[in-house]
mmCIF file of C-alpha atoms in Angstrom:
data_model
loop_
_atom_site.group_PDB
_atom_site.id
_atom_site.type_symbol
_atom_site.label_atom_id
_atom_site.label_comp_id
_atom_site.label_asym_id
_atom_site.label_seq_id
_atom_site.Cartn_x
_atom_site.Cartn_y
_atom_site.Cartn_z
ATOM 1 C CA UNK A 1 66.675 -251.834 -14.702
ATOM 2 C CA UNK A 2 68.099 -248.957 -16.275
ATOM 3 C CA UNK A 3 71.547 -247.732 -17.321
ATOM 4 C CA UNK A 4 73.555 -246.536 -15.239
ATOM 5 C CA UNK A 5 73.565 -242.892 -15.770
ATOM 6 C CA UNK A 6 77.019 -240.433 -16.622
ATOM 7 C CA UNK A 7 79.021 -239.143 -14.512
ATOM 8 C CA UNK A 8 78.912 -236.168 -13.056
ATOM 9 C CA UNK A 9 81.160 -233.828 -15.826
ATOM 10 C CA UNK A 10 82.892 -231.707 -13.208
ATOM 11 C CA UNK A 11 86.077 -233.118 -11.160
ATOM 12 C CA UNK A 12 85.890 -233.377 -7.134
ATOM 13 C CA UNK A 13 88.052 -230.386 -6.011
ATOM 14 C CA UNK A 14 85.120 -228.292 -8.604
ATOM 15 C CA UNK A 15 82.482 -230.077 -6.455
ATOM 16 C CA UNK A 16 84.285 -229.707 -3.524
ATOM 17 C CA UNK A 17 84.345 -225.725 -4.175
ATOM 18 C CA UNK A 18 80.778 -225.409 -5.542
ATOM 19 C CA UNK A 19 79.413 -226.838 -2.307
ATOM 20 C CA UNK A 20 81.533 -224.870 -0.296
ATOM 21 C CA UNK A 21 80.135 -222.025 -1.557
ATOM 22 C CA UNK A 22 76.527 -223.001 -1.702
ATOM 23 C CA UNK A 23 75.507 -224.879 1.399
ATOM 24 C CA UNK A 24 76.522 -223.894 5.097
ATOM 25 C CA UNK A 25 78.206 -226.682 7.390
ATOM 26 C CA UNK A 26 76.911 -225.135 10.521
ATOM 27 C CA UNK A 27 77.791 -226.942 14.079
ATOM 28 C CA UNK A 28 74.449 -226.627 15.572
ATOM 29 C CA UNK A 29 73.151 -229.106 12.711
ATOM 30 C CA UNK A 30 75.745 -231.442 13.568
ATOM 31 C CA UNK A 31 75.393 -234.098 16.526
ATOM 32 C CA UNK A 32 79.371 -234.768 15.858
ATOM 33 C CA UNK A 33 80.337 -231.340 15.591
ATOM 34 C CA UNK A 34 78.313 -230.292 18.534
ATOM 35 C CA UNK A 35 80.389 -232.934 20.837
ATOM 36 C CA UNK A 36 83.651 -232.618 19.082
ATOM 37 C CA UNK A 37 85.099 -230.342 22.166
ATOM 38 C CA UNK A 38 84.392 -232.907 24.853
ATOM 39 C CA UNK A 39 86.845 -235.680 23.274
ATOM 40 C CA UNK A 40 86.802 -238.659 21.419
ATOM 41 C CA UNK A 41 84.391 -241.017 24.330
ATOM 42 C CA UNK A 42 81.697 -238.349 23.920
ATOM 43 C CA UNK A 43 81.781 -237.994 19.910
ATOM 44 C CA UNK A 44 80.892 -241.482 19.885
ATOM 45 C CA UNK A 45 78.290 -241.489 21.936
ATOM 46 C CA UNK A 46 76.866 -238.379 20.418
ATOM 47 C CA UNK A 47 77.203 -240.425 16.680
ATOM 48 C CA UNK A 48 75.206 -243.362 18.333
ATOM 49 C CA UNK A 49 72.554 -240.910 19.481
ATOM 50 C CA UNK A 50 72.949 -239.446 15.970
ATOM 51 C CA UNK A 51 72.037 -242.605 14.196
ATOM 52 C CA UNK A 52 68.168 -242.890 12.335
ATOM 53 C CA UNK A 53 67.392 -239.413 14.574
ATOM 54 C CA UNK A 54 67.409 -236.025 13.472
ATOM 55 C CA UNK A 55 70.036 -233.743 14.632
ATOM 56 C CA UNK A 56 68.019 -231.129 16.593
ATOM 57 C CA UNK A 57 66.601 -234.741 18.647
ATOM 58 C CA UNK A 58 70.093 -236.373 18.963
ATOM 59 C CA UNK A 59 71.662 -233.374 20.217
ATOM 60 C CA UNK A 60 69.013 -232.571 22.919
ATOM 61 C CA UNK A 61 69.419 -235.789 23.875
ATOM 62 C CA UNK A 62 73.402 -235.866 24.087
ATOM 63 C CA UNK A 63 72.788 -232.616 26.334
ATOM 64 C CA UNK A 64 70.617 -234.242 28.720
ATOM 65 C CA UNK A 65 72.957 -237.229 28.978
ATOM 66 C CA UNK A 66 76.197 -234.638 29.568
ATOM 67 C CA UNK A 67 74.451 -232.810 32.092
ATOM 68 C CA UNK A 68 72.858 -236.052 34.310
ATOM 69 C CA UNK A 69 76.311 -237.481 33.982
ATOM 70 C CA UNK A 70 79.140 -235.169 32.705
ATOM 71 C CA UNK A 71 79.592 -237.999 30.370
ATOM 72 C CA UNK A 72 82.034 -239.954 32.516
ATOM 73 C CA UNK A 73 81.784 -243.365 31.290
ATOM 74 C CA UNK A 74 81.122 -244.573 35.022
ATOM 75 C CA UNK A 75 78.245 -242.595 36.012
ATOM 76 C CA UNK A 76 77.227 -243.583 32.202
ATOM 77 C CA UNK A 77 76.981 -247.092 33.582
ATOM 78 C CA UNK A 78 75.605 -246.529 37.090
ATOM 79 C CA UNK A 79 72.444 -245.221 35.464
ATOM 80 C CA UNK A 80 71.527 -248.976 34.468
ATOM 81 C CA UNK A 81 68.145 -248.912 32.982
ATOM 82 C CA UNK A 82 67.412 -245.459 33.646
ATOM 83 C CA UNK A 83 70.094 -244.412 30.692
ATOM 84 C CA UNK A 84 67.107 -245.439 27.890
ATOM 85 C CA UNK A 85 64.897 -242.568 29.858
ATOM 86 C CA UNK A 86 67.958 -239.708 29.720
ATOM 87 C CA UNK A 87 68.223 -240.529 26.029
ATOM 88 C CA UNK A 88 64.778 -240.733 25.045
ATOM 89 C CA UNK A 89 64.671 -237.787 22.670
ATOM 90 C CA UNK A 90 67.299 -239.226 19.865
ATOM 91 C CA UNK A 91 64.391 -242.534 20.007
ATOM 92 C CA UNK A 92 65.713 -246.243 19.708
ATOM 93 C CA UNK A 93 66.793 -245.779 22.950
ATOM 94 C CA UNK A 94 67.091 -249.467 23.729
ATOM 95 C CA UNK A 95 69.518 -250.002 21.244
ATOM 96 C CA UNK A 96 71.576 -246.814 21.489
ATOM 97 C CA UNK A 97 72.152 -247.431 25.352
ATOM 98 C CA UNK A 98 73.037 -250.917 24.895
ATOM 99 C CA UNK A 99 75.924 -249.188 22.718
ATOM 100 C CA UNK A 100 76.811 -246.622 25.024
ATOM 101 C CA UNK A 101 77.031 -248.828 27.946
ATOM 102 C CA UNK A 102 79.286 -251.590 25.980
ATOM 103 C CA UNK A 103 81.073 -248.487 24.614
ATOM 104 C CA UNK A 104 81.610 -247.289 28.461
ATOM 105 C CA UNK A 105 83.011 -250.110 29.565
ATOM 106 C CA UNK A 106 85.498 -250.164 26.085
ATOM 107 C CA UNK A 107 86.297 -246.673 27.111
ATOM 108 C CA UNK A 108 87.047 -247.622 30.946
ATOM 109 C CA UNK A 109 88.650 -251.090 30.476
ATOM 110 C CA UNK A 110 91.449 -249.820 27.847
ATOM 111 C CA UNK A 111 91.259 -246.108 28.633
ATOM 112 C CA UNK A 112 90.200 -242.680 26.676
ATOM 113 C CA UNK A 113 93.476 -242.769 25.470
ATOM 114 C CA UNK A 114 93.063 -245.793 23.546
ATOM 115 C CA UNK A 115 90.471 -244.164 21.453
ATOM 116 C CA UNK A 116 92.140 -240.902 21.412
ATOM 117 C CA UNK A 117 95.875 -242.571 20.645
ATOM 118 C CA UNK A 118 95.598 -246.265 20.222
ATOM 119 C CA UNK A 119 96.559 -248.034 16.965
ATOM 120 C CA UNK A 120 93.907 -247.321 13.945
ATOM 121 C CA UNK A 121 93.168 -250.773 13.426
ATOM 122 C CA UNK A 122 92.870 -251.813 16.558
ATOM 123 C CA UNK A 123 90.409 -249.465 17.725
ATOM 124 C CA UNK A 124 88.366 -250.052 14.625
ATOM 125 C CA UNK A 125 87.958 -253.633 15.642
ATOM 126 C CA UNK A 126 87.179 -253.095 19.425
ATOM 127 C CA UNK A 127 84.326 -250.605 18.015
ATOM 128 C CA UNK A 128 82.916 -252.710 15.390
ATOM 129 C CA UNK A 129 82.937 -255.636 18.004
ATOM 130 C CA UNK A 130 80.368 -253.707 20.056
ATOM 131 C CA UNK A 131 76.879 -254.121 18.783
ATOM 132 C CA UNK A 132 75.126 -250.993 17.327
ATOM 133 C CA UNK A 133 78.570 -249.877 16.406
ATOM 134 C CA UNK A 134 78.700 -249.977 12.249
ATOM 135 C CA UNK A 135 81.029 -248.741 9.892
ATOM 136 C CA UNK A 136 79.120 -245.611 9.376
ATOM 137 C CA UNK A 137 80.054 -244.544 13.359
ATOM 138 C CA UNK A 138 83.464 -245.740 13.047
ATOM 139 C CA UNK A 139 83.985 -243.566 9.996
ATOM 140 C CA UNK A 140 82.509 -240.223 11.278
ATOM 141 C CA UNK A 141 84.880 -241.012 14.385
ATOM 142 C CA UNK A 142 88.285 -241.702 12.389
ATOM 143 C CA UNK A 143 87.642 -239.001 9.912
ATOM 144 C CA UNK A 144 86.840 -236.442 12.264
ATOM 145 C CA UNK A 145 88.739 -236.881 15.667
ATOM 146 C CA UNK A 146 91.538 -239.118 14.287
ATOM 147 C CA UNK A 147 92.096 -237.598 10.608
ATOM 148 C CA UNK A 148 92.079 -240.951 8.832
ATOM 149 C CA UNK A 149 91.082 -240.756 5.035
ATOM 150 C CA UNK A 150 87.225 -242.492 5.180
ATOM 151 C CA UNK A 151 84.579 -241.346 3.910
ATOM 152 C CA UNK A 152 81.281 -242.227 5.825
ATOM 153 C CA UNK A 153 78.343 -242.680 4.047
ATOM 154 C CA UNK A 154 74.315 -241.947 4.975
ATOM 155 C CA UNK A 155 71.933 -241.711 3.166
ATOM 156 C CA UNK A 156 72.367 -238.493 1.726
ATOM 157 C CA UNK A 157 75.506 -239.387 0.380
ATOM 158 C CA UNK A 158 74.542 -243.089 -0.885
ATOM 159 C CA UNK A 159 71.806 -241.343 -2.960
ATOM 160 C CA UNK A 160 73.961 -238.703 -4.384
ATOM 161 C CA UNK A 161 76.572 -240.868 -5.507
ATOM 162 C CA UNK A 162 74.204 -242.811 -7.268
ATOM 163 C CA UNK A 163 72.470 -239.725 -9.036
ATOM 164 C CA UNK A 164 76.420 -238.264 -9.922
ATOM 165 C CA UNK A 165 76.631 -241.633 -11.341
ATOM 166 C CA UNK A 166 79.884 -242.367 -9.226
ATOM 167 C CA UNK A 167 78.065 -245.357 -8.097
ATOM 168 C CA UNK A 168 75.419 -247.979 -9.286
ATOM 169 C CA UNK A 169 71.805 -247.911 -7.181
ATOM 170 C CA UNK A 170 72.046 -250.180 -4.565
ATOM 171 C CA UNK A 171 75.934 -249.986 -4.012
ATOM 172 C CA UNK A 172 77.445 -251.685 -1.167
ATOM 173 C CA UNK A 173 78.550 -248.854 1.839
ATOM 174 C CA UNK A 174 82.149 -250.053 1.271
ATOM 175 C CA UNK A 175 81.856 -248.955 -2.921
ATOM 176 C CA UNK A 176 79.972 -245.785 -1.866
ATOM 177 C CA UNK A 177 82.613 -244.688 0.524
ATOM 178 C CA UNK A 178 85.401 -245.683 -1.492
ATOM 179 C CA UNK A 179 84.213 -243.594 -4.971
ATOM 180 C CA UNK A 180 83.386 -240.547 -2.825
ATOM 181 C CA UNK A 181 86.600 -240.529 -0.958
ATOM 182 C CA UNK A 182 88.445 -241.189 -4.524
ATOM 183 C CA UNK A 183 86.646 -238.233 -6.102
ATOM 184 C CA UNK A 184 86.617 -235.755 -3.134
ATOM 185 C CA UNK A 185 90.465 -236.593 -2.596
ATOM 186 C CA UNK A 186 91.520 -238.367 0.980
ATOM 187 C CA UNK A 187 92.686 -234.191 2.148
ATOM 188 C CA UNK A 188 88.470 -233.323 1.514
ATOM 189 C CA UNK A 189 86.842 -236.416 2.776
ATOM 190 C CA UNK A 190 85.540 -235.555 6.006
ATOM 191 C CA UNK A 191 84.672 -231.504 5.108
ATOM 192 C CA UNK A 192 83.063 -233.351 1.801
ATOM 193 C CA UNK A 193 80.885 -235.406 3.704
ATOM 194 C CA UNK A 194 79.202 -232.822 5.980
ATOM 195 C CA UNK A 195 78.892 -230.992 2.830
ATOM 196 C CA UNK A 196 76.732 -233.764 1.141
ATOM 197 C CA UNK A 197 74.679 -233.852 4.103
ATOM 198 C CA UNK A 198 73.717 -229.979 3.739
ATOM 199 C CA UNK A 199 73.610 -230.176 0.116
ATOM 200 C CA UNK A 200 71.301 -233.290 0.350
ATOM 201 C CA UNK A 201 69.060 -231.499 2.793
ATOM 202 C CA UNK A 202 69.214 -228.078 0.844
ATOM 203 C CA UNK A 203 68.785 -229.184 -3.005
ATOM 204 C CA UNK A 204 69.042 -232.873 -3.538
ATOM 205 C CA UNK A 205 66.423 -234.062 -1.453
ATOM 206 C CA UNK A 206 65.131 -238.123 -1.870
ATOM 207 C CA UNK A 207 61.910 -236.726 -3.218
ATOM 208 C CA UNK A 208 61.517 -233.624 -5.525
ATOM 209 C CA UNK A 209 65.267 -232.856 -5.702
ATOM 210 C CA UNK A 210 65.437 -228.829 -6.255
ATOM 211 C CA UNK A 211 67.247 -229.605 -9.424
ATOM 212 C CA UNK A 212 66.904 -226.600 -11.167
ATOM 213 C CA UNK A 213 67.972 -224.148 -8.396
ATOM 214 C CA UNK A 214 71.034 -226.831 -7.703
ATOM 215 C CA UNK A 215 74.490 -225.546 -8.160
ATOM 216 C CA UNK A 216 75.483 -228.088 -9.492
ATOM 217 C CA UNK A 217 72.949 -228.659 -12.127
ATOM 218 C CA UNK A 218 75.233 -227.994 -15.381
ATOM 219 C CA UNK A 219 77.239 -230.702 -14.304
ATOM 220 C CA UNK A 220 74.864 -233.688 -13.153
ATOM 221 C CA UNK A 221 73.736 -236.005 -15.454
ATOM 222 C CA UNK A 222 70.554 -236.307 -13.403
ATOM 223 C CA UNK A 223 69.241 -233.355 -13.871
ATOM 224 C CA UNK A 224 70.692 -232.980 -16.802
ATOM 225 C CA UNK A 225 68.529 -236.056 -17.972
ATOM 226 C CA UNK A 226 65.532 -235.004 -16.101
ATOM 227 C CA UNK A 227 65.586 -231.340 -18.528
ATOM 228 C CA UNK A 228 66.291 -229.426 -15.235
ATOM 229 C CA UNK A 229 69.517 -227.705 -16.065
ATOM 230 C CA UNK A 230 67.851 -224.720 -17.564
#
C-alpha cells in the first residue's frame, strides 16, 4: 500500500468557487432536483429510483410513476406488483419498490408532514429502518429538503476525497462525509456535493481523469504527482 498522498493545497471555500465556475449543476441531470417541487414523499422516492441508475433512467422512471399515480402514496400501494413494471427504467426494480412501498406506508401511517416537519432524528431512524433506505438517501433528503449540514457521499465524491487526499482509500461513508462537509463548510455542503458529482463526471472521471484540463490541477496532489499540472 502506498502513502497516503497530500492534501489538496487550496482551502474549501477556493474549491467551492473553482467548481462553481467550472462545472454546471443543471436540474435535468439531477433525479433529486428534478422532484424537489413535488415535496419531500416524492424526493425520496425519486433518490431510491436514483440509486446504482443513471439520471436520464431514474428520472424517466420517476415520470412514469408520477403520471400512473400522481405519486400519492395510496395509489403507490394499490399498484402491488405491478409498481416493479412502472419503474422498470431506473432497473433493480425489485428492490427499489420494496422501498417505495415500505416508504408509502411510512409516509401514510405518520403523515407527509412528518417528513416535511417531524423531529431530525426521528425521521432519520424511521427511514433507515426501512430496507433499501441507506445513509446515502437519508443525506441527499436532509441536506436538500430539510437544510441539515450532511454531506452525502457516492461514488464520485468517495473517489475524490481520496485523490484530494482528505481521506484514506477505502474510507468508511461516515469519514468521507464528515472530511467533505468539514472542508466545504456545513453553509456549502449540499451545493458542494452536486458539484462533485458534475466535476466527477466532467474531469475526474474513475478512469483517465482529464487531469490536465482540470481546474483544479495546480492544487491536487494527484495530478500534481501524476506530472499533469502542466
Amino acid at each position: 500500500m502506498g502513502e497516503r498522498p497530500k492534501v489538496i493545497s487550496a482551502d474549501g471555500i477556493t474549491v467551492y468557487n473553482i467548481l462553481k465556475g467550472s462545472v454546471t449543476v443543471r436540474q435535468e441531470d439531477f433525479t433529486a432536483l428534478h422532484s424537489l417541487p413535488d415535496g419531500p414523499f416524492a424526493l425520496l422516492v425519486a433518490i431510491i429510483l436514483s440509486q446504482n441508475s443513471n439520471d436520464r433512467n431514474s428520472i424517466a422512471a420517476y415520470d412514469d410513476l408520477k403520471r400512473a399515480t400522481g405519486l400519492d402514496p395510496a395509489r403507490i400501494l394499490a399498484l402491488g406488483d405491478g409498481l416493479e413494471q412502472v419503474i422498470r427504467r431506473a432497473g433493480m426494480v425489485r428492490q427499489k419498490a420494496r422501498a417505495i412501498k415500505e416508504l408509502a406506508r411510512l409516509a401514510l401511517e405518520r403523515g407527509v408532514d412528518f417528513l416535511e416537519h417531524g423531529d431530525i432524528n426521528e425521521v432519520e431512524r424511521a427511514l433507515l429502518s426501512i430496507r433499501g433506505i441507506g445513509s446515502k438517501t437519508v443525506d441527499v433528503f436532509l441536506s436538500l429538503y430539510r437544510k441539515v449540514p450532511r454531506f452525502a457521499v457516492d461514488t464520485h465524491a468517495k473517489r475524490i476525497a481520496a485523490r484530494w487526499g482528505l481521506t484514506r482509500k477505502g474510507a468508511s461513508y461516515e469519514e468521507v462525509s464528515g472530511a467533505l462537509l468539514n472542508f466545504f463548510g456545513p453553509e456549502r455542503s449540499d451545493e458542494a456535493h452536486r458539484l462533485l458529482i458534475a466535476f466527477g463526471r466532467a474531469y475526474c472521471t474513475a478512469r483517465n481523469p482529464r487531469c490536465s484540463e482540470c481546474p483544479l490541477r495546480q492544487y491536487c496532489p494527484s495530478a500534481t504527482a501524476t506530472g499533469a499540472q502542466g
